[in-house]
Amino acid sequence: MTLVLELKQEPDQRLDLAPLVPHLLQGKSAAEIAAIQLQTTRENCAVGDIFDVKLDGAFDKIHFKGGSSRLDHLGAGLKDGEITLEGDCGHAAGRAMSGGSLVISGSAGPFAGSALSGGVMEIKGEAGDFLGGPLDGEIEGMSGGLLIVRGSAGARAGDRLRRGTIVIEGSAGDYVASRFIAGTLIAVKGAGALPGYLLRRGTIILGATPELAPTYIDCGAYNLAFAGLFGRFLRPYSKPAAELLAKRLNRFAGDTSVLGKGEIFFPG
């Protein structure tokens, strides 16, 4: 069964949707869900003030009909089940998600997938800055799971990534994979300036020749067995990423200004 939340109109203030995940709503009636208070920037409001609530029995899926850039923390803390959104969303969608599936048909604001540790998150439009990155004061960004962006992503995608995989089928902005600790990031159409800035460990795969810092070392070109295996794993999720991994790739090691055990690959 599916809980359907249909947006009545464009919100006139930012709204925190973190309470609207399956494991927090199980056992509640439509009336109880409609009465839940949402954190806002100005005036108090309940779920029923913003959405028409449609529910018939138990559910493990939530479907939002209608989106807005003012809808923050969509799917935050998701543990299991499925959330889908028709439209755009705001800040920190999928934050601290540890399982389940989150699919956004439009674009997402900054910090999408922040602190993601499990599950699969898909953004069919564009993603803002700091995709999968930490909030102020946090020392790690994403630590697991799979995050897919069908469009492009803003600056600093994958900042301080600790574990997990990010796939960007479009291009990434400047400083992609900055301060990377470990994990994998793929940008099928390339990236902006200085990818892998202060990269410690981890793997970055770019679809176009990047503007690298001078602290990277050319290690030659390879047909890697690992790339083929990883491509087969990713093919059900992203055919463009799998096709990129099947190519002969140049490898540059770095960033030697820090630990320097990371690597950046791109076609020759």
CSV table of C-alpha atoms in Angstrom, one decimal:
chain,number,residue,atom,x,y,z
A,1,MET,CA,0.0,0.0,0.0
A,2,THR,CA,1.0,3.6,-0.6
A,3,LEU,CA,0.5,6.7,1.4
A,4,VAL,CA,-0.1,9.6,-1.0
A,5,LEU,CA,0.6,13.2,0.0
A,6,GLU,CA,-0.6,15.7,-2.6
A,7,LEU,CA,0.8,19.2,-2.3
A,8,LYS,CA,-2.1,21.7,-2.2
A,9,GLN,CA,-0.1,24.7,-3.3
A,10,GLU,CA,3.4,26.2,-3.3
A,11,PRO,CA,4.4,26.6,0.3
A,12,ASP,CA,5.1,30.2,1.4
A,13,GLN,CA,7.8,29.1,3.8
A,14,ARG,CA,10.5,26.4,4.1
A,15,LEU,CA,9.2,23.1,5.5
A,16,ASP,CA,11.0,20.3,7.2
A,17,LEU,CA,9.7,16.9,6.0
A,18,ALA,CA,11.9,14.7,8.2
A,19,PRO,CA,8.9,13.3,10.1
A,20,LEU,CA,7.4,11.9,6.9
A,21,VAL,CA,9.2,8.6,6.5
A,22,PRO,CA,7.6,5.1,6.6
A,23,HIS,CA,9.0,3.8,9.9
A,24,LEU,CA,7.8,6.9,11.8
A,25,LEU,CA,4.3,6.8,10.4
A,26,GLN,CA,3.5,3.1,10.6
A,27,GLY,CA,0.3,2.4,12.5
A,28,LYS,CA,-1.0,6.0,12.1
A,29,SER,CA,-4.3,6.9,10.5
A,30,ALA,CA,-4.7,9.5,7.8
A,31,ALA,CA,-6.1,11.9,10.4
A,32,GLU,CA,-3.1,11.3,12.7
A,33,ILE,CA,-0.7,11.9,9.9
A,34,ALA,CA,-2.5,15.1,8.9
A,35,ALA,CA,-2.1,16.4,12.4
A,36,ILE,CA,1.7,16.0,12.6
A,37,GLN,CA,3.4,19.4,13.1
A,38,LEU,CA,6.1,20.4,10.6
A,39,GLN,CA,9.1,22.5,11.5
A,40,THR,CA,9.0,25.8,9.6
A,41,THR,CA,10.7,29.1,9.2
A,42,ARG,CA,7.8,31.4,10.3
A,43,GLU,CA,4.3,30.1,11.1
A,44,ASN,CA,3.3,26.8,12.6
A,45,CYS,CA,1.6,24.3,10.3
A,46,ALA,CA,0.6,20.7,10.1
A,47,VAL,CA,0.9,18.1,7.4
A,48,GLY,CA,-2.8,18.5,6.6
A,49,ASP,CA,-2.3,22.2,6.0
A,50,ILE,CA,0.2,21.5,3.2
A,51,PHE,CA,-0.9,18.1,1.8
A,52,ASP,CA,-4.0,16.2,1.0
A,53,VAL,CA,-3.5,12.9,2.8
A,54,LYS,CA,-4.7,9.7,1.1
A,55,LEU,CA,-4.3,6.4,2.9
A,56,ASP,CA,-6.1,3.1,3.0
A,57,GLY,CA,-4.5,0.6,5.3
A,58,ALA,CA,-0.9,-0.3,6.1
A,59,PHE,CA,1.8,1.1,3.8
A,60,ASP,CA,5.5,0.8,3.1
A,61,LYS,CA,5.7,3.5,0.4
A,62,ILE,CA,5.1,7.2,0.5
A,63,HIS,CA,4.4,9.1,-2.7
A,64,PHE,CA,4.6,12.9,-2.8
A,65,LYS,CA,2.5,14.4,-5.6
A,66,GLY,CA,4.0,17.8,-6.3
A,67,GLY,CA,7.3,19.3,-5.3
A,68,SER,CA,8.9,22.6,-4.3
A,69,SER,CA,12.4,23.9,-3.6
A,70,ARG,CA,11.0,24.8,-0.1
A,71,LEU,CA,10.5,21.2,0.9
A,72,ASP,CA,13.6,20.4,3.0
A,73,HIS,CA,14.9,17.1,4.4
A,74,LEU,CA,12.7,14.9,2.2
A,75,GLY,CA,13.4,11.2,3.2
A,76,ALA,CA,15.8,12.2,6.0
A,77,GLY,CA,16.6,9.2,8.3
A,78,LEU,CA,14.9,6.8,5.9
A,79,LYS,CA,15.5,3.2,7.2
A,80,ASP,CA,13.4,1.0,4.9
A,81,GLY,CA,10.5,1.2,2.4
A,82,GLU,CA,10.3,3.6,-0.5
A,83,ILE,CA,9.7,7.3,-1.0
A,84,THR,CA,9.0,8.9,-4.3
A,85,LEU,CA,8.5,12.6,-5.2
A,86,GLU,CA,7.0,14.1,-8.3
A,87,GLY,CA,8.9,17.4,-8.7
A,88,ASP,CA,11.7,19.3,-7.0
A,89,CYS,CA,12.8,19.4,-3.4
A,90,GLY,CA,15.0,21.6,-1.2
A,91,HIS,CA,17.9,21.3,1.2
A,92,ALA,CA,19.4,18.0,2.4
A,93,ALA,CA,17.1,15.4,0.8
A,94,GLY,CA,17.9,11.9,2.0
A,95,ARG,CA,20.1,13.1,4.8
A,96,ALA,CA,21.2,10.3,7.2
A,97,MET,CA,19.3,7.8,5.1
A,98,SER,CA,20.4,4.2,6.1
A,99,GLY,CA,18.2,2.0,3.9
A,100,GLY,CA,15.3,1.8,1.5
A,101,SER,CA,14.8,3.8,-1.7
A,102,LEU,CA,14.4,7.5,-2.4
A,103,VAL,CA,13.5,8.7,-5.9
A,104,ILE,CA,13.2,12.3,-6.8
A,105,SER,CA,11.8,13.0,-10.3
A,106,GLY,CA,13.0,16.6,-10.4
A,107,SER,CA,16.0,18.4,-9.0
A,108,ALA,CA,17.4,18.6,-5.4
A,109,GLY,CA,19.0,21.4,-3.5
A,110,PRO,CA,22.3,21.5,-1.7
A,111,PHE,CA,23.5,18.7,0.6
A,112,ALA,CA,21.4,16.0,-1.0
A,113,GLY,CA,22.5,12.6,0.4
A,114,SER,CA,24.4,14.3,3.3
A,115,ALA,CA,25.4,11.6,5.8
A,116,LEU,CA,23.9,8.9,3.6
A,117,SER,CA,25.0,5.5,5.0
A,118,GLY,CA,22.8,2.9,3.1
A,119,GLY,CA,20.0,2.4,0.6
A,120,VAL,CA,19.7,3.8,-2.9
A,121,MET,CA,18.9,7.5,-3.7
A,122,GLU,CA,18.1,8.7,-7.2
A,123,ILE,CA,17.8,12.3,-8.4
A,124,LYS,CA,16.4,12.4,-12.0
A,125,GLY,CA,17.1,16.1,-12.4
A,126,GLU,CA,20.0,18.3,-11.2
A,127,ALA,CA,21.7,18.3,-7.7
A,128,GLY,CA,22.9,21.3,-5.9
A,129,ASP,CA,26.3,22.0,-4.2
A,130,PHE,CA,27.9,19.6,-1.7
A,131,LEU,CA,26.1,16.5,-3.0
A,132,GLY,CA,26.7,13.8,-0.3
A,133,GLY,CA,28.8,16.3,1.7
A,134,PRO,CA,28.8,17.0,5.5
A,135,LEU,CA,27.0,19.9,7.1
A,136,ASP,CA,29.0,22.5,9.0
A,137,GLY,CA,31.0,21.0,11.9
A,138,GLU,CA,30.8,17.4,10.6
A,139,ILE,CA,34.0,15.6,9.8
A,140,GLU,CA,32.5,13.0,7.3
A,141,GLY,CA,30.1,13.2,4.5
A,142,MET,CA,28.4,10.2,2.9
A,143,SER,CA,29.5,6.9,4.5
A,144,GLY,CA,27.7,4.2,2.4
A,145,GLY,CA,24.9,3.4,-0.1
A,146,LEU,CA,24.4,4.4,-3.7
A,147,LEU,CA,23.6,8.0,-4.8
A,148,ILE,CA,22.7,8.5,-8.5
A,149,VAL,CA,22.1,11.9,-10.3
A,150,ARG,CA,20.8,11.7,-13.8
A,151,GLY,CA,21.6,15.3,-14.5
A,152,SER,CA,24.5,17.4,-13.4
A,153,ALA,CA,25.7,18.3,-9.8
A,154,GLY,CA,27.1,21.6,-8.4
A,155,ALA,CA,30.4,22.3,-6.7
A,156,ARG,CA,32.1,20.1,-4.1
A,157,ALA,CA,30.1,17.0,-4.9
A,158,GLY,CA,31.3,14.1,-2.7
A,159,ASP,CA,33.1,16.4,-0.2
A,160,ARG,CA,34.7,14.4,2.6
A,161,LEU,CA,33.1,11.1,1.2
A,162,ARG,CA,34.0,8.3,3.6
A,163,ARG,CA,32.4,5.3,1.9
A,164,GLY,CA,29.8,4.4,-0.8
A,165,THR,CA,29.3,5.4,-4.4
A,166,ILE,CA,28.1,8.5,-6.2
A,167,VAL,CA,27.2,8.4,-9.9
A,168,ILE,CA,26.6,11.7,-11.7
A,169,GLU,CA,25.5,11.0,-15.3
A,170,GLY,CA,26.0,14.7,-16.3
A,171,SER,CA,28.9,16.8,-15.3
A,172,ALA,CA,30.1,17.8,-11.8
A,173,GLY,CA,31.1,21.3,-10.7
A,174,ASP,CA,34.4,22.6,-9.4
A,175,TYR,CA,36.3,20.7,-6.6
A,176,VAL,CA,34.4,17.5,-7.1
A,177,ALA,CA,35.5,14.9,-4.5
A,178,SER,CA,37.2,17.6,-2.4
A,179,ARG,CA,38.8,16.3,0.8
A,180,PHE,CA,37.8,12.7,-0.2
A,181,ILE,CA,38.5,10.2,2.5
A,182,ALA,CA,37.5,7.0,0.6
A,183,GLY,CA,34.8,5.6,-1.6
A,184,THR,CA,34.0,6.1,-5.3
A,185,LEU,CA,32.6,9.0,-7.4
A,186,ILE,CA,31.9,8.8,-11.1
A,187,ALA,CA,31.1,11.9,-13.3
A,188,VAL,CA,30.2,10.6,-16.7
A,189,LYS,CA,30.5,14.0,-18.5
A,190,GLY,CA,33.5,15.3,-16.6
A,191,ALA,CA,34.0,17.9,-13.9
A,192,GLY,CA,35.1,21.5,-13.3
A,193,ALA,CA,38.4,22.7,-12.0
A,194,LEU,CA,40.6,20.8,-9.6
A,195,PRO,CA,38.8,17.5,-9.0
A,196,GLY,CA,40.1,15.5,-6.1
A,197,TYR,CA,41.4,18.6,-4.2
A,198,LEU,CA,43.1,17.2,-1.0
A,199,LEU,CA,42.1,13.7,-2.0
A,200,ARG,CA,43.4,11.2,0.7
A,201,ARG,CA,42.1,7.9,-0.6
A,202,GLY,CA,39.3,6.7,-2.9
A,203,THR,CA,38.6,6.6,-6.6
A,204,ILE,CA,37.3,9.3,-9.0
A,205,ILE,CA,36.3,8.4,-12.6
A,206,LEU,CA,35.6,11.2,-15.0
A,207,GLY,CA,34.3,11.1,-18.5
A,208,ALA,CA,36.5,14.0,-19.8
A,209,THR,CA,40.1,15.1,-19.3
A,210,PRO,CA,40.2,17.1,-16.1
A,211,GLU,CA,42.1,20.2,-15.0
A,212,LEU,CA,44.2,18.5,-12.3
A,213,ALA,CA,46.3,20.1,-9.6
A,214,PRO,CA,50.1,19.7,-10.1
A,215,THR,CA,50.2,17.4,-7.1
A,216,TYR,CA,48.9,14.4,-9.2
A,217,ILE,CA,51.3,11.8,-10.7
A,218,ASP,CA,50.7,10.2,-14.1
A,219,CYS,CA,50.7,6.4,-13.7
A,220,GLY,CA,49.8,5.5,-17.4
A,221,ALA,CA,46.8,4.0,-19.1
A,222,TYR,CA,45.1,0.7,-18.2
A,223,ASN,CA,42.3,-1.7,-19.1
A,224,LEU,CA,41.4,-2.6,-15.5
A,225,ALA,CA,39.7,-5.8,-14.5
A,226,PHE,CA,38.2,-4.1,-11.5
A,227,ALA,CA,36.6,-1.4,-13.7
A,228,GLY,CA,34.8,-4.1,-15.8
A,229,LEU,CA,33.5,-5.9,-12.7
A,230,PHE,CA,32.3,-2.6,-11.1
A,231,GLY,CA,30.7,-1.6,-14.4
A,232,ARG,CA,28.7,-4.8,-14.4
A,233,PHE,CA,27.5,-4.1,-10.9
A,234,LEU,CA,26.5,-0.5,-11.9
A,235,ARG,CA,24.8,-1.4,-15.2
A,236,PRO,CA,21.3,-2.0,-13.7
A,237,TYR,CA,21.5,1.5,-12.1
A,238,SER,CA,23.5,3.5,-14.7
A,239,LYS,CA,24.3,2.3,-18.2
A,240,PRO,CA,26.4,5.5,-19.0
A,241,ALA,CA,28.6,4.8,-16.0
A,242,ALA,CA,29.0,1.2,-17.0
A,243,GLU,CA,30.0,2.2,-20.5
A,244,LEU,CA,32.6,4.7,-19.1
A,245,LEU,CA,34.2,2.0,-17.0
A,246,ALA,CA,34.5,-0.3,-20.0
A,247,LYS,CA,37.0,2.1,-21.7
A,248,ARG,CA,40.8,2.2,-21.4
A,249,LEU,CA,41.5,4.7,-18.6
A,250,ASN,CA,44.4,7.0,-17.7
A,251,ARG,CA,45.3,6.8,-14.0
A,252,PHE,CA,46.7,9.7,-12.0
A,253,ALA,CA,47.6,9.1,-8.3
A,254,GLY,CA,47.3,11.8,-5.6
A,255,ASP,CA,46.7,14.1,-4.0
A,256,THR,CA,50.3,14.0,-2.9
A,257,SER,CA,49.9,17.2,-1.0
A,258,VAL,CA,48.1,15.1,1.6
A,259,LEU,CA,48.0,11.3,2.1
A,260,GLY,CA,48.1,10.8,-1.7
A,261,LYS,CA,46.6,7.2,-1.9
A,262,GLY,CA,43.7,8.2,-4.1
A,263,GLU,CA,43.3,7.9,-7.9
A,264,ILE,CA,41.6,9.7,-10.7
A,265,PHE,CA,40.8,7.9,-13.9
A,266,PHE,CA,39.6,9.4,-17.3
A,267,PRO,CA,39.7,8.1,-20.9
A,268,GLY,CA,42.8,8.7,-22.9
